[in-house]
Tab-separated table of C-alpha atoms in Angstrom:
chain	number	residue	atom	x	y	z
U	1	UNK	CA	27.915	-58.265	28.660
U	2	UNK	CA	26.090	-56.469	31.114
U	3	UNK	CA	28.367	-54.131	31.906
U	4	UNK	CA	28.304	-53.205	28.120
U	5	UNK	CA	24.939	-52.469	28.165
U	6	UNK	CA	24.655	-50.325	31.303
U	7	UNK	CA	27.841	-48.165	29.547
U	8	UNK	CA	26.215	-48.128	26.647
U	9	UNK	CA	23.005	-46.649	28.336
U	10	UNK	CA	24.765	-43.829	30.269
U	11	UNK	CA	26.671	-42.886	27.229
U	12	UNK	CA	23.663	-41.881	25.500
U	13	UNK	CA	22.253	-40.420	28.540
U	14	UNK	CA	24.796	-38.489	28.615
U	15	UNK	CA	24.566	-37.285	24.797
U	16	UNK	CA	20.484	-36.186	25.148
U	17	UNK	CA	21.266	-34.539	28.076
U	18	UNK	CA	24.314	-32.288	26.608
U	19	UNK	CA	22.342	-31.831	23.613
U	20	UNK	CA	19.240	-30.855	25.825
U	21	UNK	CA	21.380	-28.151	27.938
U	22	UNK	CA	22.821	-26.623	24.322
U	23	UNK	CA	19.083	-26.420	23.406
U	24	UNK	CA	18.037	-24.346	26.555
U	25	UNK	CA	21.414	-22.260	26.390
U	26	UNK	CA	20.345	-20.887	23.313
U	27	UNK	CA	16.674	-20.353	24.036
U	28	UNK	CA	17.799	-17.977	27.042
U	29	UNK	CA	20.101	-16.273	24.861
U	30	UNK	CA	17.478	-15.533	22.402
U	31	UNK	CA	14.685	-14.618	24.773
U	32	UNK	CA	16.745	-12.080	26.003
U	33	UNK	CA	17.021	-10.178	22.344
U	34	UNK	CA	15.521	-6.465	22.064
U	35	UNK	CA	12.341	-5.742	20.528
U	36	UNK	CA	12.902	-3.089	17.624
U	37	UNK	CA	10.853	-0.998	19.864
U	38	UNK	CA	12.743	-1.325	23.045
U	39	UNK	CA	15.850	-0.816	20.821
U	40	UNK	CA	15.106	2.460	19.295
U	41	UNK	CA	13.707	4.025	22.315
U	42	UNK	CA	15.884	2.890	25.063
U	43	UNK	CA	18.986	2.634	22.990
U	44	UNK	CA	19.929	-0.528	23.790
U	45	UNK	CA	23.368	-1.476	22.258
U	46	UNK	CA	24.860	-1.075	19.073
U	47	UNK	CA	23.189	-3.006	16.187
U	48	UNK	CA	26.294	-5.308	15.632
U	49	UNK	CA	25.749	-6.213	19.475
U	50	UNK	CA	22.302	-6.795	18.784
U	51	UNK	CA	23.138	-9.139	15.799
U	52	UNK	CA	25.775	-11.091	17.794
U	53	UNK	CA	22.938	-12.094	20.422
U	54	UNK	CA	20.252	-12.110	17.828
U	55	UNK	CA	22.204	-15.054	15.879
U	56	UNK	CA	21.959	-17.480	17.869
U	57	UNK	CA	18.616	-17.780	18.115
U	58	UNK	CA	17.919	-17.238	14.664
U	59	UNK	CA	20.093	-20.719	14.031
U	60	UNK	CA	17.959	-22.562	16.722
U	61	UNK	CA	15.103	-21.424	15.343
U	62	UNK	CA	16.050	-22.261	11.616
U	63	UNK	CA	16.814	-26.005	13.244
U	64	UNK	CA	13.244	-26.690	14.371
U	65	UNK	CA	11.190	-24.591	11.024
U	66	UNK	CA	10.022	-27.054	8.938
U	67	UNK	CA	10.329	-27.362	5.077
U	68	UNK	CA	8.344	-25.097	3.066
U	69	UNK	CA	5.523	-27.105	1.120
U	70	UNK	CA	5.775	-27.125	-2.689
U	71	UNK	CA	3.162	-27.155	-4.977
U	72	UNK	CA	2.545	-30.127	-6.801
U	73	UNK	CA	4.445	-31.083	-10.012
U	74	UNK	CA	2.143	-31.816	-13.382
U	75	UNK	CA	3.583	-33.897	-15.837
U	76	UNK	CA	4.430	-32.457	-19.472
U	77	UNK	CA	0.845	-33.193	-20.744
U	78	UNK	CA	-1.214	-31.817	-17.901
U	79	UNK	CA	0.949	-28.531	-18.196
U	80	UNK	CA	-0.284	-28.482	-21.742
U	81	UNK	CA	-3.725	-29.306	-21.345
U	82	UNK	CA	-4.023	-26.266	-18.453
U	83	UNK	CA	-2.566	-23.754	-21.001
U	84	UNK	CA	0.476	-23.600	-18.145
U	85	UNK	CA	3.401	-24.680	-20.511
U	86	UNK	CA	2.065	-23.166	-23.396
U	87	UNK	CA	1.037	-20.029	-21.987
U	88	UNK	CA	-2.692	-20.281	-23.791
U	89	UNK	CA	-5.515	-21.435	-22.072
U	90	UNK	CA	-7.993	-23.845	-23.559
U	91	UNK	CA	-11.411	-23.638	-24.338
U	92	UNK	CA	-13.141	-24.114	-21.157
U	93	UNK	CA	-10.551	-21.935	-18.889
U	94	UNK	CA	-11.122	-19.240	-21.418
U	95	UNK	CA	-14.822	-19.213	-20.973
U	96	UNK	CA	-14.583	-19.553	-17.172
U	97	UNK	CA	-12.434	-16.534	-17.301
U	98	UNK	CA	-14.826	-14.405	-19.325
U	99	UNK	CA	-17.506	-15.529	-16.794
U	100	UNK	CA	-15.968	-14.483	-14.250
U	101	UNK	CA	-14.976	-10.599	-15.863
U	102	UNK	CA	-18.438	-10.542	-16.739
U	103	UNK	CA	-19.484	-10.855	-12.943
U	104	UNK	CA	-17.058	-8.232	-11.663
U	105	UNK	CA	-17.850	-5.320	-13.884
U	106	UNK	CA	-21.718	-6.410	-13.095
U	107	UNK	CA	-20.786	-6.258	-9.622
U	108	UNK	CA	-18.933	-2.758	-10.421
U	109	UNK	CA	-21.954	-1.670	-12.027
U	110	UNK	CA	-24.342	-2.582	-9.114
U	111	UNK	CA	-21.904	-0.947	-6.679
U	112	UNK	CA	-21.665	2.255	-8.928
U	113	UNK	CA	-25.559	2.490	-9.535
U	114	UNK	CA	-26.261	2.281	-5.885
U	115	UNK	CA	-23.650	5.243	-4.916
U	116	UNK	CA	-25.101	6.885	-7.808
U	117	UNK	CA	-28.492	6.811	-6.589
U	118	UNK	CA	-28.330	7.842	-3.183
U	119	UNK	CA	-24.759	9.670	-2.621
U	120	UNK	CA	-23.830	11.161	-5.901
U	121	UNK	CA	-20.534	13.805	-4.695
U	122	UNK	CA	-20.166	12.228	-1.285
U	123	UNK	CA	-17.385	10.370	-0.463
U	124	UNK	CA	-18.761	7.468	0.078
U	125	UNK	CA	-22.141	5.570	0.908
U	126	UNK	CA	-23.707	4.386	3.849
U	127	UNK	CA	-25.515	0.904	2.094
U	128	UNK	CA	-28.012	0.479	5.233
U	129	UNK	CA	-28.936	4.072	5.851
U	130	UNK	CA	-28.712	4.306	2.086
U	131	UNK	CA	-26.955	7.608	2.612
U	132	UNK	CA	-24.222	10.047	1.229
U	133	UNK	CA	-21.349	10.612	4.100
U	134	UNK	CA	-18.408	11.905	3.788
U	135	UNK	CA	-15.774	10.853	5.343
U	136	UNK	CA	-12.578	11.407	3.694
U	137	UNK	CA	-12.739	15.289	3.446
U	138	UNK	CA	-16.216	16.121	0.644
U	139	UNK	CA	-14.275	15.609	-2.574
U	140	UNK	CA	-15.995	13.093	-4.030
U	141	UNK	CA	-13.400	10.302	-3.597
U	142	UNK	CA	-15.900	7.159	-4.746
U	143	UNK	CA	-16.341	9.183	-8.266
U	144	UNK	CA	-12.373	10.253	-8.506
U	145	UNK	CA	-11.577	6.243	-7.260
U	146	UNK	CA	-13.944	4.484	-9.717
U	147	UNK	CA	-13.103	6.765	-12.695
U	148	UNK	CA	-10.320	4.850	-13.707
U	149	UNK	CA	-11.570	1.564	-12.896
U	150	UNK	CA	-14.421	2.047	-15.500
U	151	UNK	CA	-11.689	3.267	-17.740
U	152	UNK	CA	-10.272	-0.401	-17.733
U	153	UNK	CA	-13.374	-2.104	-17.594
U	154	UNK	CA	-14.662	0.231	-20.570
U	155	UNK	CA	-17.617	1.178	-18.919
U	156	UNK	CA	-18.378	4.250	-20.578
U	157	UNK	CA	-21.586	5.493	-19.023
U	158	UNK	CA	-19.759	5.458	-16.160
U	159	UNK	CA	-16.536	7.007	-17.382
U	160	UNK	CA	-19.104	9.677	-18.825
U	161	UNK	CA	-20.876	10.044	-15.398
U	162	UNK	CA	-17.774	10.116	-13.319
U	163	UNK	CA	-15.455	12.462	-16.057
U	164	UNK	CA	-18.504	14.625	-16.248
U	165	UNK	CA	-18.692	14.838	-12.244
U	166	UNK	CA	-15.095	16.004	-11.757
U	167	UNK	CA	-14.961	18.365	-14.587
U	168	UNK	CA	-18.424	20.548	-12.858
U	169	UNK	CA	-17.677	20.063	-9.313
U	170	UNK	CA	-14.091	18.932	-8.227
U	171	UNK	CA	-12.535	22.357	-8.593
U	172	UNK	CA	-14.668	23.820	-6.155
U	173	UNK	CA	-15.292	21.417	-3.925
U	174	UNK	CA	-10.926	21.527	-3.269
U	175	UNK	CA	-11.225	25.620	-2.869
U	176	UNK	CA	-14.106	25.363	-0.362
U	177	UNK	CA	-13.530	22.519	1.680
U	178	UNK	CA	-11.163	22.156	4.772
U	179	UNK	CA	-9.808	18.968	6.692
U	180	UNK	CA	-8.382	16.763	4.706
U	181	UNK	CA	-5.853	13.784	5.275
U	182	UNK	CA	-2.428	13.919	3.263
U	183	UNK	CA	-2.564	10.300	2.644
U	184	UNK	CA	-6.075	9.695	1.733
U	185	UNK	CA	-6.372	12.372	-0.761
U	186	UNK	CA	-3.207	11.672	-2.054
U	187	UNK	CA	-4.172	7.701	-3.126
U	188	UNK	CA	-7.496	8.212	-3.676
U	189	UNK	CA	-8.514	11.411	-5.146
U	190	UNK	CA	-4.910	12.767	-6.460
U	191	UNK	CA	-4.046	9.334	-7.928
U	192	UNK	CA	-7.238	8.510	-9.159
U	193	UNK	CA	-7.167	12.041	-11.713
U	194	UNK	CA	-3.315	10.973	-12.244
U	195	UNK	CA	-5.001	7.725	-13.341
U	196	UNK	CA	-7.570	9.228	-15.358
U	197	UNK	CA	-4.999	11.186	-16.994
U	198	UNK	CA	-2.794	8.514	-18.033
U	199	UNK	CA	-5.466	5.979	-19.025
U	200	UNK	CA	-7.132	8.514	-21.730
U	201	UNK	CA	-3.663	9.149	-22.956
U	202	UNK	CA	-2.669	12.455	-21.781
U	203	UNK	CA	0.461	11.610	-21.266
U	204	UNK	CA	1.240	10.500	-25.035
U	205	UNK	CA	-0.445	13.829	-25.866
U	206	UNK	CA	-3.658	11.757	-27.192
U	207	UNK	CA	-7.009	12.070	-26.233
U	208	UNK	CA	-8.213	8.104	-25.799
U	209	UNK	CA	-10.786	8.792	-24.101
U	210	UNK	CA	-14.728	8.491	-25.656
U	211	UNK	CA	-16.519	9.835	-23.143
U	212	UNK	CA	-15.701	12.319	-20.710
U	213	UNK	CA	-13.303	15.478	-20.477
U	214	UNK	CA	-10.091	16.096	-21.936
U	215	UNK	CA	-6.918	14.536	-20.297
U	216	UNK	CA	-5.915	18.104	-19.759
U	217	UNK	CA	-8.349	19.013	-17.546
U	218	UNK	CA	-7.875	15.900	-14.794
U	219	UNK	CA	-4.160	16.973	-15.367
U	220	UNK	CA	-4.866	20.959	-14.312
U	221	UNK	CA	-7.402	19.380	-10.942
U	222	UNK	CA	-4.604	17.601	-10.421
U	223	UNK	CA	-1.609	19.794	-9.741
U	224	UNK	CA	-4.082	22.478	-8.234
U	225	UNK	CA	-5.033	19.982	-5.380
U	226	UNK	CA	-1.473	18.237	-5.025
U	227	UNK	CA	-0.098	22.511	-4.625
U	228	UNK	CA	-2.982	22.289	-1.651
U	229	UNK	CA	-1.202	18.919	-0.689
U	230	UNK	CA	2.214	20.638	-0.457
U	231	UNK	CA	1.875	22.709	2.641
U	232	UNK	CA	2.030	19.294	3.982
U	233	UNK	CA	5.904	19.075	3.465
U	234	UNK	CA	6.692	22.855	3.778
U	235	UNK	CA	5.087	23.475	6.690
U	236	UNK	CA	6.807	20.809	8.599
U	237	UNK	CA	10.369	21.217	10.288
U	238	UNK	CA	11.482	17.984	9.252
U	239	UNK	CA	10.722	16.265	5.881
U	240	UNK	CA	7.973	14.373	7.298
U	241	UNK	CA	4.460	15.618	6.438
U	242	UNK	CA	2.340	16.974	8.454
U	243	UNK	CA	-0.876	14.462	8.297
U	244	UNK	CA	-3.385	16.984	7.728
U	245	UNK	CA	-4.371	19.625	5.085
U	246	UNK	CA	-6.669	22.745	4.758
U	247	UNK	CA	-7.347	22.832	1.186
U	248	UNK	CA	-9.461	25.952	1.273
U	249	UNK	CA	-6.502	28.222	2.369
U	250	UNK	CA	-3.308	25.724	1.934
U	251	UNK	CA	-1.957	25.197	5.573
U	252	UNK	CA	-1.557	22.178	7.431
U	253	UNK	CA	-1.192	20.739	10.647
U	254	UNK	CA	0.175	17.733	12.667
U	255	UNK	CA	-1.494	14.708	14.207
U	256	UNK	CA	-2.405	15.181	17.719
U	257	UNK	CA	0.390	12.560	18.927
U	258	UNK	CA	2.945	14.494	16.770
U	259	UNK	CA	3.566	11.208	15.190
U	260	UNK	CA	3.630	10.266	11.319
U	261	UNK	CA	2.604	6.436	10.103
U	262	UNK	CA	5.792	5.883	7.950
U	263	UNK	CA	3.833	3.405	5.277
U	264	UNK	CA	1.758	6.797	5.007
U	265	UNK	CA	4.807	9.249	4.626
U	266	UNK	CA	6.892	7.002	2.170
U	267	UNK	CA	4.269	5.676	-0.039
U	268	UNK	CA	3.481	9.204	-1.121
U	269	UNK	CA	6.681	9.316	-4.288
U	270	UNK	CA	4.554	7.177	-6.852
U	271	UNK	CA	1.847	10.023	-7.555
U	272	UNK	CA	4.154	13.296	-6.568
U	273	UNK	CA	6.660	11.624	-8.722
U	274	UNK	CA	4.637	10.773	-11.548
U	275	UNK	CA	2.856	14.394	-11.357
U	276	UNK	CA	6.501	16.322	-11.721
U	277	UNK	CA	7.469	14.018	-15.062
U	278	UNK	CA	4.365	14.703	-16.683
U	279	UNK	CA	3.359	18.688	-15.304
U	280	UNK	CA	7.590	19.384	-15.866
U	281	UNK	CA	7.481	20.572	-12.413
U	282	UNK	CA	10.296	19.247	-10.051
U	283	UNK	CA	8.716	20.734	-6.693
U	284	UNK	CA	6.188	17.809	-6.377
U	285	UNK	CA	8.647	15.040	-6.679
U	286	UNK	CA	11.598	16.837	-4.483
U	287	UNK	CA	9.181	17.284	-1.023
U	288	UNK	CA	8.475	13.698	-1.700
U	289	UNK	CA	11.878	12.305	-2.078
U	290	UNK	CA	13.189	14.524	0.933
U	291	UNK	CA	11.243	11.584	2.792
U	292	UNK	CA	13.261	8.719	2.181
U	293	UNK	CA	16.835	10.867	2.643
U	294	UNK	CA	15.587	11.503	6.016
U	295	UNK	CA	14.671	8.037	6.405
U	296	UNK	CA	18.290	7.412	6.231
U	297	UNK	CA	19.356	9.011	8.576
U	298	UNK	CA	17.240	7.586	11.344
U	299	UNK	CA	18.392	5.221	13.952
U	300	UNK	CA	17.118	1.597	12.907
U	301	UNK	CA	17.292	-1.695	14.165
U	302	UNK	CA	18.367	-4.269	11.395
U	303	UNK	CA	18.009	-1.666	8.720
U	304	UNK	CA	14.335	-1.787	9.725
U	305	UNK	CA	13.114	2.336	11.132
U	306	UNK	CA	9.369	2.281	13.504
U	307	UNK	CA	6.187	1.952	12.595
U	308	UNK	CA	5.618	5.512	13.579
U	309	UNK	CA	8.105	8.129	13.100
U	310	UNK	CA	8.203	11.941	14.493
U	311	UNK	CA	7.569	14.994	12.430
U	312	UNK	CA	10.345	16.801	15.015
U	313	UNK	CA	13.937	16.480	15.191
């Protein structure tokens, strides 16, 4: 009987430690697995090879991850009293959400009487200075980014304000001022007349709007800026922008590093795009789509291209 249990000992000895040298096997395997940087730059293998060594760690590691925490289930008549499983709040969530839209456009309005106040046209203000700076090029891009906010909120002393603002100034301030960044202007002050555009109904050929200019008229700021924004795309040799733009005379240059964030470069379609469907122009939405076809053709590590990209070949 003793001899049994000394056997039986060894035996699973011998079972933890097989099990414990499979475990370390495939730790070294994986620890050895390229970075996507190391693979793009030094060229390290072919992606299949990469995936071959890759896989092995990947199953380890799906061995020891843990399962994902659900939320909690609610019985039938605690979905019903939530307004979850009927879709309709009650009385009390309803309230709590009107509360709580009532404090963000009073926050909105704080925020907006403050920039008014002290830094009316700048970009942005400084709130301990209590100063106008700006920072993103001079084109106003707090008034061009809030316009459509208050369009939502229907603030219209503010849509008036802002709308009023744009129509007087914006023009001019794009044919007199200089460095600008592509992707800034593009989200901020390019989208947010796009915006404006759409939310007073230019593009159903309405005029929604109470207060404030014509639809027309954020339209034609619009594509004059974004033909500024252009000489982005055609002044590169590849299809990648250039980051930086001269508005006053329409030329453009590269970042120092001659590198291009690719969130910036390929996040650029949704406003081009939408300005070439609505101005009938195709130019605006073919420079941006020329980004993504040479996206494809880039060397990438599990489909996956850098986090920075090169504007040369």
């Amino acid at each position: 009987m003793k001899r049994e249990c000394v056997s039986c000992s060894t035996g699973k000895f011998l079972g933890l430690f097989m099990i414990f040298g499979l475990a370390c096997l495939m730790l070294t395997h994986a620890s050895k697995t390229p970075s996507v940087t190391d693979g793009l730059s030094k060229g390290l293998g072919t992606n299949e090879e990469q995936k071959v060594v890759t896989d092995v760690g990947v199953r380890f590691k799906k061995l020891l991850r843990r399962a994902p925490r659900l939320p909690p289930r609610l019985s039938r008549n605690e979905k019903v009293s939530s307004g979850i499983f009927t879709g309709k709040p009650n009385e009390h969530d309803e309230e709590k959400w009107k509360a709580r839209q009532r404090n963000v456009k009073e926050a909105f309005t704080h925020a907006w009487s403050g920039y008014k106040k002290f830094a009316m046209g700048y970009d942005e203000l400084l709130p301990l200075s209590m100063q106008g700076f700006d920072g993103l090029g001079g084109l106003g891009a707090t008034v061009v980014d809030s316009l459509d906010t208050a369009m939502i909120m229907g603030l219209e002393e503010v849509v008036s304000e802002a709308g009023s603002w744009i129509e007087s100034n914006l023009l001019e301030r794009i044919s007199q001022k200089g460095d600008v960044n592509l992707f800034e202007t593009t989200i901020r002050v390019l989208g947010g007349l796009l915006s404006a555009y759409h939310l007073s109904g230019g593009d159903q050929d309405m005029n929604l709007a109470k207060t404030g200019p014509k639809p027309t008229i954020y339209l034609e700021i619009a594509k004059n800026l974004a033909d500024r924004l252009l000489s982005a795309f055609t002044s590169s040799p590849t299809p990648i922008p250039y980051s930086d733009v001269l508005l006053k005379n329409s030329s453009a240059h590269p970042a120092s590093n001659l590198l291009s964030s690719t969130s910036e470069v390929s996040t650029l379609q949704l406003e081009f795009n939408y300005l070439s469907a609505i101005s009938g122009d195709p130019k605006y939405k073919t420079e941006g789509m020329k980004v993504f076809a040479h996206f494809k053709t880039l060397p990438k590590v599990e489909g996956l291209v850098p986090i920075y990209v090169r504007y040369v070949s």
